[in-house]
């Protein structure tokens, strides 16, 4: 029998050697015997007898079973059929498609928008909201817990409906002996003491869209008159963080070519304002926009991410929380052995629902006629859902077939793909080098934690992987 190397990515952490096995998304520490086997196969294909000169049969068998090594014929991977029924877990409920800000880069209202809201309700009504909740519970059969994320537009512009939905959904869950939790995303301009008290009392998680200090935030997050929103939200954010006691408050930062001070932004949001966690994402846009980040800009972002990642590791080795959620989210997926068929749960365990009740794959496609999958009153059109999911499956993305990061990336965001390439199933090729670099960084951090403070990894056992 002839053996050769399988598909894996080698990395080190904490002075130890590890392998990330791509087909299984497993992480293995490499001992000297296994390393000797790989050293032989790095030079040439080898017979079992040649490998037995440096390792016993059990070690060779374990390496084969883990697909770290393979035979000359390789492994045959049968295409995975799409599940006929996949229970919902999360609904992103767009309470309104209206917003009191006019952010230039906004995917919903900006230059690259896909939404076609003309002639549709601007605010969801209670009847549609109840039908949406009913749909979530009906389509989540088999799951004990479900989740609703309230979204917009600006979510708090329809706050009275949010309160009614919370009451209705809680009662629905109680009647069925199930659980439900809630979160929302907001620009924070409409927060009041009463709203903050309600959100805390009902344990509603809050993500604030905020791009850093005044100079960074006010570049794009402006009102219709062009005035920046930082001075309005800063005291409200401080009050939210101080008074909301039941859930950690997190910030979501949109990076643009004119706001790429990752380190300064993190320090301001974490140290000055007191957010529990901060996550960063490059703006979703066509490459010809002035605020689009080019390759040199992405390199700068990755370098700054690396600095924060090193800080994260130092905190983890002391058993302390850091707050850079880009690391936490990736480590959680690595720890759980996530191996994605699709970039996220869009159209599978997650859907977005617009004010009209139209169902979209996720909140980024809400109110887009060309991406509607159905309606909460009639359900999802299976043909449309299957078309969306089939095109987004990692097995049809040939550009991804040799990339070690594909178990975590699966080709990248459907919406980003549509904006860039006009196809929700197209791999996000403009981010490939960046994703590989960042995945390697997180693997090294994982390895170092596993080697030097493995107890810290238990934090990721229950952390929900990003969907």
CSV table of C-alpha atoms in Angstrom, one decimal:
chain,number,residue,atom,x,y,z
A,1,UNK,CA,0.0,0.0,0.0
A,2,UNK,CA,1.3,3.4,-1.0
A,3,UNK,CA,0.8,6.4,1.4
A,4,UNK,CA,0.9,10.1,0.8
A,5,UNK,CA,0.1,13.3,2.7
A,6,UNK,CA,-3.5,14.1,3.4
A,7,UNK,CA,-5.0,17.6,3.5
A,8,UNK,CA,-4.0,19.5,6.6
A,9,UNK,CA,-2.5,22.8,7.7
A,10,UNK,CA,0.5,22.7,10.1
A,11,UNK,CA,0.9,25.4,12.8
A,12,UNK,CA,2.5,25.8,16.1
A,13,UNK,CA,1.4,27.3,19.4
A,14,UNK,CA,2.9,27.5,22.9
A,15,UNK,CA,6.0,25.7,21.7
A,16,UNK,CA,4.1,22.7,20.4
A,17,UNK,CA,3.3,21.5,16.9
A,18,UNK,CA,-0.3,21.0,15.7
A,19,UNK,CA,-2.2,20.0,12.6
A,20,UNK,CA,-5.6,21.3,11.4
A,21,UNK,CA,-7.1,18.5,9.4
A,22,UNK,CA,-9.2,20.2,6.7
A,23,UNK,CA,-11.7,17.4,5.8
A,24,UNK,CA,-12.7,16.8,9.5
A,25,UNK,CA,-11.9,20.3,11.0
A,26,UNK,CA,-10.0,18.5,13.8
A,27,UNK,CA,-7.0,19.8,15.6
A,28,UNK,CA,-4.2,17.3,16.6
A,29,UNK,CA,-1.0,17.8,18.5
A,30,UNK,CA,1.9,16.3,16.6
A,31,UNK,CA,4.3,14.0,18.4
A,32,UNK,CA,7.8,13.1,17.3
A,33,UNK,CA,6.7,9.8,15.8
A,34,UNK,CA,3.9,11.2,13.7
A,35,UNK,CA,6.2,14.1,12.7
A,36,UNK,CA,8.7,11.5,11.4
A,37,UNK,CA,6.0,9.9,9.3
A,38,UNK,CA,5.1,13.2,7.8
A,39,UNK,CA,8.7,14.1,7.2
A,40,UNK,CA,9.0,11.0,5.0
A,41,UNK,CA,5.8,11.7,3.1
A,42,UNK,CA,6.9,15.3,2.6
A,43,UNK,CA,9.7,14.0,0.5
A,44,UNK,CA,7.9,11.3,-1.4
A,45,UNK,CA,5.0,8.8,-1.4
A,46,UNK,CA,6.0,5.8,0.7
A,47,UNK,CA,5.0,2.2,1.3
A,48,UNK,CA,3.7,1.0,4.7
A,49,UNK,CA,6.9,-0.9,5.2
A,50,UNK,CA,8.9,2.4,4.8
A,51,UNK,CA,6.7,4.1,7.3
A,52,UNK,CA,7.0,1.2,9.8
A,53,UNK,CA,10.7,2.1,10.0
A,54,UNK,CA,9.9,5.2,12.0
A,55,UNK,CA,6.4,4.4,13.5
A,56,UNK,CA,4.3,1.5,14.7
A,57,UNK,CA,1.2,0.3,12.8
A,58,UNK,CA,-1.1,1.8,15.4
A,59,UNK,CA,0.3,5.3,14.8
A,60,UNK,CA,0.1,4.9,11.0
A,61,UNK,CA,-3.5,3.7,11.4
A,62,UNK,CA,-4.4,6.7,13.6
A,63,UNK,CA,-2.9,9.1,11.0
A,64,UNK,CA,-4.9,7.4,8.3
A,65,UNK,CA,-8.1,7.4,10.2
A,66,UNK,CA,-7.6,11.1,10.9
A,67,UNK,CA,-7.0,11.7,7.2
A,68,UNK,CA,-3.6,13.2,8.0
A,69,UNK,CA,-2.2,10.6,5.6
A,70,UNK,CA,-4.0,8.9,2.8
A,71,UNK,CA,-3.4,6.2,0.2
A,72,UNK,CA,-2.5,6.9,-3.4
A,73,UNK,CA,-6.1,6.6,-4.3
A,74,UNK,CA,-7.2,9.2,-1.8
A,75,UNK,CA,-10.5,9.5,0.0
A,76,UNK,CA,-13.8,9.5,-1.9
A,77,UNK,CA,-16.1,12.2,-0.5
A,78,UNK,CA,-19.7,11.7,-1.4
A,79,UNK,CA,-21.6,14.9,-2.1
A,80,UNK,CA,-23.8,15.8,0.9
A,81,UNK,CA,-27.5,16.3,-0.1
A,82,UNK,CA,-29.3,19.3,1.2
A,83,UNK,CA,-31.5,18.5,4.2
A,84,UNK,CA,-35.2,18.2,3.3
A,85,UNK,CA,-36.1,19.8,6.6
A,86,UNK,CA,-33.9,21.9,8.8
A,87,UNK,CA,-35.5,23.4,11.9
A,88,UNK,CA,-35.2,27.1,12.4
A,89,UNK,CA,-33.4,28.4,15.4
A,90,UNK,CA,-33.1,32.1,14.8
A,91,UNK,CA,-35.3,34.7,13.2
A,92,UNK,CA,-34.1,38.2,12.4
A,93,UNK,CA,-37.2,40.3,12.6
A,94,UNK,CA,-37.0,43.7,10.8
A,95,UNK,CA,-39.4,45.8,12.7
A,96,UNK,CA,-39.0,48.6,10.3
A,97,UNK,CA,-37.2,49.4,7.1
A,98,UNK,CA,-36.8,53.0,8.1
A,99,UNK,CA,-33.8,54.6,9.8
A,100,UNK,CA,-33.1,58.0,11.3
A,101,UNK,CA,-29.5,58.0,10.1
A,102,UNK,CA,-28.2,58.2,6.5
A,103,UNK,CA,-25.0,56.2,6.6
A,104,UNK,CA,-23.4,56.4,3.2
A,105,UNK,CA,-22.1,52.8,3.3
A,106,UNK,CA,-25.4,51.2,4.5
A,107,UNK,CA,-26.1,47.9,2.7
A,108,UNK,CA,-29.8,48.6,3.0
A,109,UNK,CA,-30.0,52.2,1.8
A,110,UNK,CA,-26.6,53.0,0.3
A,111,UNK,CA,-25.1,52.8,-3.2
A,112,UNK,CA,-25.0,49.0,-3.2
A,113,UNK,CA,-28.4,48.3,-1.8
A,114,UNK,CA,-30.3,45.2,-2.9
A,115,UNK,CA,-33.6,46.1,-1.1
A,116,UNK,CA,-36.6,47.2,-3.2
A,117,UNK,CA,-38.9,48.5,-0.4
A,118,UNK,CA,-41.1,50.6,-2.6
A,119,UNK,CA,-44.8,49.9,-2.0
A,120,UNK,CA,-44.1,47.8,1.0
A,121,UNK,CA,-45.0,48.6,4.7
A,122,UNK,CA,-42.4,50.8,6.4
A,123,UNK,CA,-43.2,49.4,9.8
A,124,UNK,CA,-44.2,45.9,10.8
A,125,UNK,CA,-47.6,45.6,12.4
A,126,UNK,CA,-48.6,43.4,15.3
A,127,UNK,CA,-50.5,40.9,13.1
A,128,UNK,CA,-47.5,40.3,10.9
A,129,UNK,CA,-45.2,40.1,14.0
A,130,UNK,CA,-47.4,37.4,15.6
A,131,UNK,CA,-47.5,35.5,12.3
A,132,UNK,CA,-43.7,35.7,12.2
A,133,UNK,CA,-43.4,34.4,15.8
A,134,UNK,CA,-45.9,31.6,15.0
A,135,UNK,CA,-43.8,30.6,12.0
A,136,UNK,CA,-40.6,30.5,14.0
A,137,UNK,CA,-42.2,28.2,16.6
A,138,UNK,CA,-43.8,26.0,14.0
A,139,UNK,CA,-40.7,25.6,11.9
A,140,UNK,CA,-38.3,25.0,14.8
A,141,UNK,CA,-39.9,21.7,15.9
A,142,UNK,CA,-37.4,19.6,17.8
A,143,UNK,CA,-35.5,22.6,19.2
A,144,UNK,CA,-36.1,23.5,22.8
A,145,UNK,CA,-34.7,27.0,22.5
A,146,UNK,CA,-35.2,29.6,19.8
A,147,UNK,CA,-34.0,33.2,19.3
A,148,UNK,CA,-35.3,36.4,17.9
A,149,UNK,CA,-33.0,39.3,16.8
A,150,UNK,CA,-34.8,42.6,16.4
A,151,UNK,CA,-33.5,44.6,13.5
A,152,UNK,CA,-34.2,47.5,11.1
A,153,UNK,CA,-33.7,50.1,9.6
A,154,UNK,CA,-33.3,51.4,13.1
A,155,UNK,CA,-34.9,48.9,15.4
A,156,UNK,CA,-36.0,51.3,18.2
A,157,UNK,CA,-38.1,53.3,15.8
A,158,UNK,CA,-40.7,50.6,16.3
A,159,UNK,CA,-40.0,49.9,20.0
A,160,UNK,CA,-43.7,49.7,21.0
A,161,UNK,CA,-44.1,46.6,18.7
A,162,UNK,CA,-40.9,45.1,20.1
A,163,UNK,CA,-42.4,45.0,23.6
A,164,UNK,CA,-45.6,43.4,22.3
A,165,UNK,CA,-43.6,40.8,20.4
A,166,UNK,CA,-41.5,39.9,23.5
A,167,UNK,CA,-44.7,39.4,25.5
A,168,UNK,CA,-46.3,37.3,22.8
A,169,UNK,CA,-43.3,35.2,22.1
A,170,UNK,CA,-42.6,34.5,25.8
A,171,UNK,CA,-46.2,33.3,26.3
A,172,UNK,CA,-45.9,31.1,23.2
A,173,UNK,CA,-42.7,29.6,24.5
A,174,UNK,CA,-44.2,29.0,28.0
A,175,UNK,CA,-47.3,27.4,26.5
A,176,UNK,CA,-45.1,24.9,24.6
A,177,UNK,CA,-42.6,24.3,27.5
A,178,UNK,CA,-39.8,25.8,25.4
A,179,UNK,CA,-37.4,28.8,25.8
A,180,UNK,CA,-36.8,31.9,23.8
A,181,UNK,CA,-34.3,34.7,24.1
A,182,UNK,CA,-33.9,38.0,22.4
A,183,UNK,CA,-31.3,40.5,21.1
A,184,UNK,CA,-31.4,43.6,19.0
A,185,UNK,CA,-29.1,45.8,17.0
A,186,UNK,CA,-29.3,49.6,17.3
A,187,UNK,CA,-27.6,52.8,16.3
A,188,UNK,CA,-28.3,53.9,19.9
A,189,UNK,CA,-29.7,57.3,19.0
A,190,UNK,CA,-33.1,56.6,20.4
A,191,UNK,CA,-32.1,54.9,23.7
A,192,UNK,CA,-33.8,56.4,26.8
A,193,UNK,CA,-33.6,55.4,30.4
A,194,UNK,CA,-37.0,53.7,30.1
A,195,UNK,CA,-35.9,51.7,27.1
A,196,UNK,CA,-32.6,50.7,28.8
A,197,UNK,CA,-34.5,49.6,31.9
A,198,UNK,CA,-36.9,47.5,29.8
A,199,UNK,CA,-34.1,45.8,27.8
A,200,UNK,CA,-32.3,44.9,31.1
A,201,UNK,CA,-35.4,43.7,32.8
A,202,UNK,CA,-36.2,41.4,29.8
A,203,UNK,CA,-32.6,40.2,29.4
A,204,UNK,CA,-32.4,41.4,25.8
A,205,UNK,CA,-28.9,41.4,24.3
A,206,UNK,CA,-27.8,44.6,22.6
A,207,UNK,CA,-25.4,45.2,19.8
A,208,UNK,CA,-24.5,48.8,19.1
A,209,UNK,CA,-23.4,49.8,15.6
A,210,UNK,CA,-20.5,52.2,16.4
A,211,UNK,CA,-17.4,52.9,14.4
A,212,UNK,CA,-15.0,54.2,17.1
A,213,UNK,CA,-14.3,57.7,18.5
A,214,UNK,CA,-15.9,60.9,17.2
A,215,UNK,CA,-13.6,61.3,14.3
A,216,UNK,CA,-14.0,57.8,13.0
A,217,UNK,CA,-17.7,57.3,13.8
A,218,UNK,CA,-18.8,60.6,12.2
A,219,UNK,CA,-17.2,59.9,8.9
A,220,UNK,CA,-20.2,57.9,7.7
A,221,UNK,CA,-22.7,57.4,10.6
A,222,UNK,CA,-24.5,60.7,10.0
A,223,UNK,CA,-28.0,62.1,10.0
A,224,UNK,CA,-29.7,63.2,6.8
A,225,UNK,CA,-28.3,66.8,7.3
A,226,UNK,CA,-24.8,65.4,7.4
A,227,UNK,CA,-24.3,65.9,11.1
A,228,UNK,CA,-22.4,63.1,12.9
A,229,UNK,CA,-24.2,61.0,15.4
A,230,UNK,CA,-21.4,60.4,17.9
A,231,UNK,CA,-22.3,63.2,20.3
A,232,UNK,CA,-25.9,62.0,20.4
A,233,UNK,CA,-25.1,58.3,21.1
A,234,UNK,CA,-22.0,58.6,23.4
A,235,UNK,CA,-23.9,59.5,26.6
A,236,UNK,CA,-26.7,57.0,25.7
A,237,UNK,CA,-24.1,54.2,25.2
A,238,UNK,CA,-22.5,55.0,28.6
A,239,UNK,CA,-25.9,54.8,30.2
A,240,UNK,CA,-26.7,51.5,28.4
A,241,UNK,CA,-23.5,49.9,29.6
A,242,UNK,CA,-23.9,51.2,33.1
A,243,UNK,CA,-27.6,50.3,33.6
A,244,UNK,CA,-28.1,47.1,31.5
A,245,UNK,CA,-27.1,44.5,34.0
A,246,UNK,CA,-28.4,41.2,32.6
A,247,UNK,CA,-26.5,40.8,29.3
A,248,UNK,CA,-23.1,42.0,28.1
A,249,UNK,CA,-23.2,44.9,25.7
A,250,UNK,CA,-21.3,44.6,22.5
A,251,UNK,CA,-20.2,46.9,19.7
A,252,UNK,CA,-20.1,46.1,16.0
A,253,UNK,CA,-17.7,48.2,13.9
A,254,UNK,CA,-17.8,48.7,10.2
A,255,UNK,CA,-14.4,49.3,8.8
A,256,UNK,CA,-13.9,51.6,5.7
A,257,UNK,CA,-10.9,52.9,3.8
A,258,UNK,CA,-11.3,56.1,5.8
A,259,UNK,CA,-11.7,54.5,9.2
A,260,UNK,CA,-9.1,51.7,9.6
A,261,UNK,CA,-7.7,52.5,13.0
A,262,UNK,CA,-8.5,49.2,14.5
A,263,UNK,CA,-6.4,49.6,17.6
A,264,UNK,CA,-7.6,53.1,18.4
A,265,UNK,CA,-11.2,52.1,17.8
A,266,UNK,CA,-10.9,49.0,20.0
A,267,UNK,CA,-9.2,50.9,22.9
A,268,UNK,CA,-11.9,53.6,22.8
A,269,UNK,CA,-14.8,51.3,22.7
A,270,UNK,CA,-13.4,48.9,25.3
A,271,UNK,CA,-11.4,51.1,27.6
A,272,UNK,CA,-13.2,54.5,27.4
A,273,UNK,CA,-16.8,53.4,26.9
A,274,UNK,CA,-16.7,50.0,28.5
A,275,UNK,CA,-18.2,47.6,25.9
A,276,UNK,CA,-17.9,44.0,26.9
A,277,UNK,CA,-16.9,42.9,23.4
A,278,UNK,CA,-16.1,44.5,20.1
A,279,UNK,CA,-16.3,42.9,16.7
A,280,UNK,CA,-15.0,44.3,13.4
A,281,UNK,CA,-16.1,43.7,9.8
A,282,UNK,CA,-15.0,45.3,6.5
A,283,UNK,CA,-17.7,47.3,4.8
A,284,UNK,CA,-19.7,45.3,2.3
A,285,UNK,CA,-19.4,47.2,-1.0
A,286,UNK,CA,-18.5,47.2,-4.6
A,287,UNK,CA,-14.7,47.7,-5.1
A,288,UNK,CA,-15.1,51.0,-6.9
A,289,UNK,CA,-16.6,52.9,-3.9
A,290,UNK,CA,-14.4,55.5,-2.2
A,291,UNK,CA,-14.9,53.8,1.2
A,292,UNK,CA,-14.0,50.3,-0.1
A,293,UNK,CA,-10.9,48.8,1.5
A,294,UNK,CA,-8.2,47.8,-1.0
A,295,UNK,CA,-5.6,45.0,-0.5
A,296,UNK,CA,-3.1,47.3,1.2
A,297,UNK,CA,-5.7,48.4,3.6
A,298,UNK,CA,-6.7,44.8,4.4
A,299,UNK,CA,-3.0,44.1,5.1
A,300,UNK,CA,-3.0,47.0,7.6
A,301,UNK,CA,-6.2,45.7,9.2
A,302,UNK,CA,-4.7,42.2,9.5
A,303,UNK,CA,-1.6,43.6,11.1
A,304,UNK,CA,-3.7,45.4,13.7
A,305,UNK,CA,-5.9,42.3,14.2
A,306,UNK,CA,-2.6,40.5,15.0
A,307,UNK,CA,-1.7,43.0,17.7
A,308,UNK,CA,-5.1,42.5,19.4
A,309,UNK,CA,-4.9,38.8,18.9
A,310,UNK,CA,-1.6,38.8,20.8
A,311,UNK,CA,-3.2,40.8,23.6
A,312,UNK,CA,-6.1,38.3,23.6
A,313,UNK,CA,-3.7,35.4,24.0
A,314,UNK,CA,-2.0,37.1,27.0
A,315,UNK,CA,-5.3,37.6,28.7
A,316,UNK,CA,-6.4,34.0,28.0
A,317,UNK,CA,-3.2,32.6,29.5
A,318,UNK,CA,-4.0,34.5,32.6
A,319,UNK,CA,-7.6,33.3,32.5
A,320,UNK,CA,-8.9,36.8,31.8
A,321,UNK,CA,-11.5,38.1,29.4
A,322,UNK,CA,-10.2,40.4,26.6
A,323,UNK,CA,-13.2,41.4,24.4
A,324,UNK,CA,-12.0,41.1,20.8
A,325,UNK,CA,-14.9,39.0,19.5
A,326,UNK,CA,-13.3,38.3,16.1
A,327,UNK,CA,-10.9,36.0,18.0
A,328,UNK,CA,-13.5,34.6,20.4
A,329,UNK,CA,-15.9,33.7,17.6
A,330,UNK,CA,-13.2,31.9,15.6
A,331,UNK,CA,-11.8,30.0,18.6
A,332,UNK,CA,-15.4,28.9,19.4
A,333,UNK,CA,-15.8,27.4,15.9
A,334,UNK,CA,-12.4,25.7,16.1
A,335,UNK,CA,-13.1,24.3,19.5
A,336,UNK,CA,-16.5,23.0,18.4
A,337,UNK,CA,-15.0,21.4,15.2
A,338,UNK,CA,-17.3,23.5,13.0
A,339,UNK,CA,-17.1,22.3,9.4
A,340,UNK,CA,-19.4,24.4,7.3
A,341,UNK,CA,-21.3,23.4,4.2
A,342,UNK,CA,-22.4,27.0,3.9
A,343,UNK,CA,-20.9,30.3,5.1
A,344,UNK,CA,-23.6,30.9,7.7
A,345,UNK,CA,-27.1,29.8,8.7
A,346,UNK,CA,-28.8,32.0,6.2
A,347,UNK,CA,-31.8,30.0,4.7
A,348,UNK,CA,-31.1,27.1,7.0
A,349,UNK,CA,-31.4,27.7,10.7
A,350,UNK,CA,-31.8,31.4,10.2
A,351,UNK,CA,-34.1,33.6,8.2
A,352,UNK,CA,-34.8,37.3,8.0
A,353,UNK,CA,-38.4,38.6,8.0
A,354,UNK,CA,-39.3,42.1,6.6
A,355,UNK,CA,-42.0,44.4,7.8
A,356,UNK,CA,-44.3,42.9,5.1
A,357,UNK,CA,-43.8,39.4,6.4
A,358,UNK,CA,-41.7,38.4,3.4
A,359,UNK,CA,-39.0,35.8,4.3
A,360,UNK,CA,-35.4,36.4,3.1
A,361,UNK,CA,-32.3,34.2,3.6
A,362,UNK,CA,-31.1,36.7,6.2
A,363,UNK,CA,-31.6,40.3,7.3
A,364,UNK,CA,-29.2,41.6,4.5
A,365,UNK,CA,-31.7,40.4,1.8
A,366,UNK,CA,-34.9,41.6,3.5
A,367,UNK,CA,-37.2,43.6,1.2
A,368,UNK,CA,-35.3,42.4,-1.9
A,369,UNK,CA,-37.9,41.1,-4.4
A,370,UNK,CA,-35.2,39.0,-6.2
A,371,UNK,CA,-34.2,37.2,-3.0
A,372,UNK,CA,-37.5,36.6,-1.3
A,373,UNK,CA,-38.0,33.0,-0.3
A,374,UNK,CA,-41.6,33.2,0.8
A,375,UNK,CA,-44.0,34.7,3.4
A,376,UNK,CA,-44.7,34.0,7.0
A,377,UNK,CA,-48.3,33.3,6.2
A,378,UNK,CA,-47.5,30.7,3.5
A,379,UNK,CA,-44.0,29.5,4.3
A,380,UNK,CA,-40.9,29.1,2.3
A,381,UNK,CA,-40.8,28.2,-1.4
A,382,UNK,CA,-38.7,25.1,-1.3
A,383,UNK,CA,-37.5,25.5,-4.9
A,384,UNK,CA,-36.2,29.0,-4.1
A,385,UNK,CA,-34.6,27.9,-0.9
A,386,UNK,CA,-33.0,24.9,-2.6
A,387,UNK,CA,-31.6,27.1,-5.3
A,388,UNK,CA,-30.1,29.5,-2.8
A,389,UNK,CA,-28.6,26.7,-0.7
A,390,UNK,CA,-27.4,24.7,-3.7
A,391,UNK,CA,-25.5,27.6,-5.1
A,392,UNK,CA,-24.0,28.5,-1.7
A,393,UNK,CA,-22.7,25.0,-0.9
A,394,UNK,CA,-19.0,24.7,-0.4
A,395,UNK,CA,-18.8,21.6,-2.7
A,396,UNK,CA,-19.8,23.7,-5.8
A,397,UNK,CA,-17.2,26.4,-5.0
A,398,UNK,CA,-14.2,24.9,-6.9
A,399,UNK,CA,-12.0,27.9,-6.0
A,400,UNK,CA,-12.3,26.8,-2.4
A,401,UNK,CA,-11.5,23.1,-3.0
A,402,UNK,CA,-7.8,23.4,-1.9
A,403,UNK,CA,-8.1,26.1,0.7
A,404,UNK,CA,-7.3,25.0,4.3
A,405,UNK,CA,-9.7,27.6,5.7
A,406,UNK,CA,-12.8,26.4,4.0
A,407,UNK,CA,-14.3,24.6,7.0
A,408,UNK,CA,-14.7,28.0,8.7
A,409,UNK,CA,-15.2,30.2,5.7
A,410,UNK,CA,-17.1,28.1,3.2
A,411,UNK,CA,-16.6,30.8,0.6
A,412,UNK,CA,-17.7,33.8,2.6
A,413,UNK,CA,-20.9,35.9,3.0
A,414,UNK,CA,-23.7,35.4,0.5
A,415,UNK,CA,-24.5,39.1,0.5
A,416,UNK,CA,-20.9,40.1,0.0
A,417,UNK,CA,-20.8,37.7,-2.9
A,418,UNK,CA,-23.9,39.2,-4.5
A,419,UNK,CA,-22.7,42.8,-4.2
A,420,UNK,CA,-19.2,41.9,-5.5
A,421,UNK,CA,-20.0,39.3,-8.1
A,422,UNK,CA,-23.8,39.3,-8.7
A,423,UNK,CA,-24.2,35.7,-7.4
A,424,UNK,CA,-24.9,34.7,-3.8
A,425,UNK,CA,-23.0,31.5,-4.3
A,426,UNK,CA,-19.8,33.0,-5.6
A,427,UNK,CA,-16.7,32.7,-3.3
A,428,UNK,CA,-15.5,36.0,-1.9
A,429,UNK,CA,-12.1,35.7,-3.7
A,430,UNK,CA,-11.1,39.2,-2.7
A,431,UNK,CA,-10.8,38.1,1.0
A,432,UNK,CA,-9.0,34.7,0.5
A,433,UNK,CA,-5.5,35.7,1.5
A,434,UNK,CA,-6.9,37.7,4.4
A,435,UNK,CA,-9.1,34.8,5.7
A,436,UNK,CA,-6.2,32.4,5.4
A,437,UNK,CA,-3.9,34.7,7.4
A,438,UNK,CA,-6.5,35.3,10.1
A,439,UNK,CA,-7.4,31.7,10.4
A,440,UNK,CA,-3.7,30.8,10.9
A,441,UNK,CA,-3.4,33.4,13.6
A,442,UNK,CA,-6.4,32.0,15.4
A,443,UNK,CA,-5.1,28.5,15.1
A,444,UNK,CA,-1.8,29.6,16.7
A,445,UNK,CA,-3.7,31.2,19.5
A,446,UNK,CA,-5.8,28.1,20.0
A,447,UNK,CA,-2.7,25.9,20.1
A,448,UNK,CA,-1.0,28.2,22.6
A,449,UNK,CA,-4.0,28.1,24.9
A,450,UNK,CA,-4.4,24.4,24.6
A,451,UNK,CA,-0.7,24.0,25.5
A,452,UNK,CA,-0.5,26.5,28.4
A,453,UNK,CA,-4.0,27.0,29.8
A,454,UNK,CA,-6.4,24.4,28.5
A,455,UNK,CA,-9.0,25.1,31.1
A,456,UNK,CA,-9.7,28.4,29.3
A,457,UNK,CA,-11.1,26.5,26.3
A,458,UNK,CA,-14.1,25.5,28.3
A,459,UNK,CA,-15.4,29.0,27.7
A,460,UNK,CA,-16.0,28.0,24.1
A,461,UNK,CA,-17.9,24.8,24.7
A,462,UNK,CA,-21.2,26.6,25.1
A,463,UNK,CA,-20.5,29.8,23.2
A,464,UNK,CA,-22.7,29.8,20.2
A,465,UNK,CA,-20.7,29.6,17.0
A,466,UNK,CA,-21.4,32.5,14.5
A,467,UNK,CA,-24.2,31.7,12.2
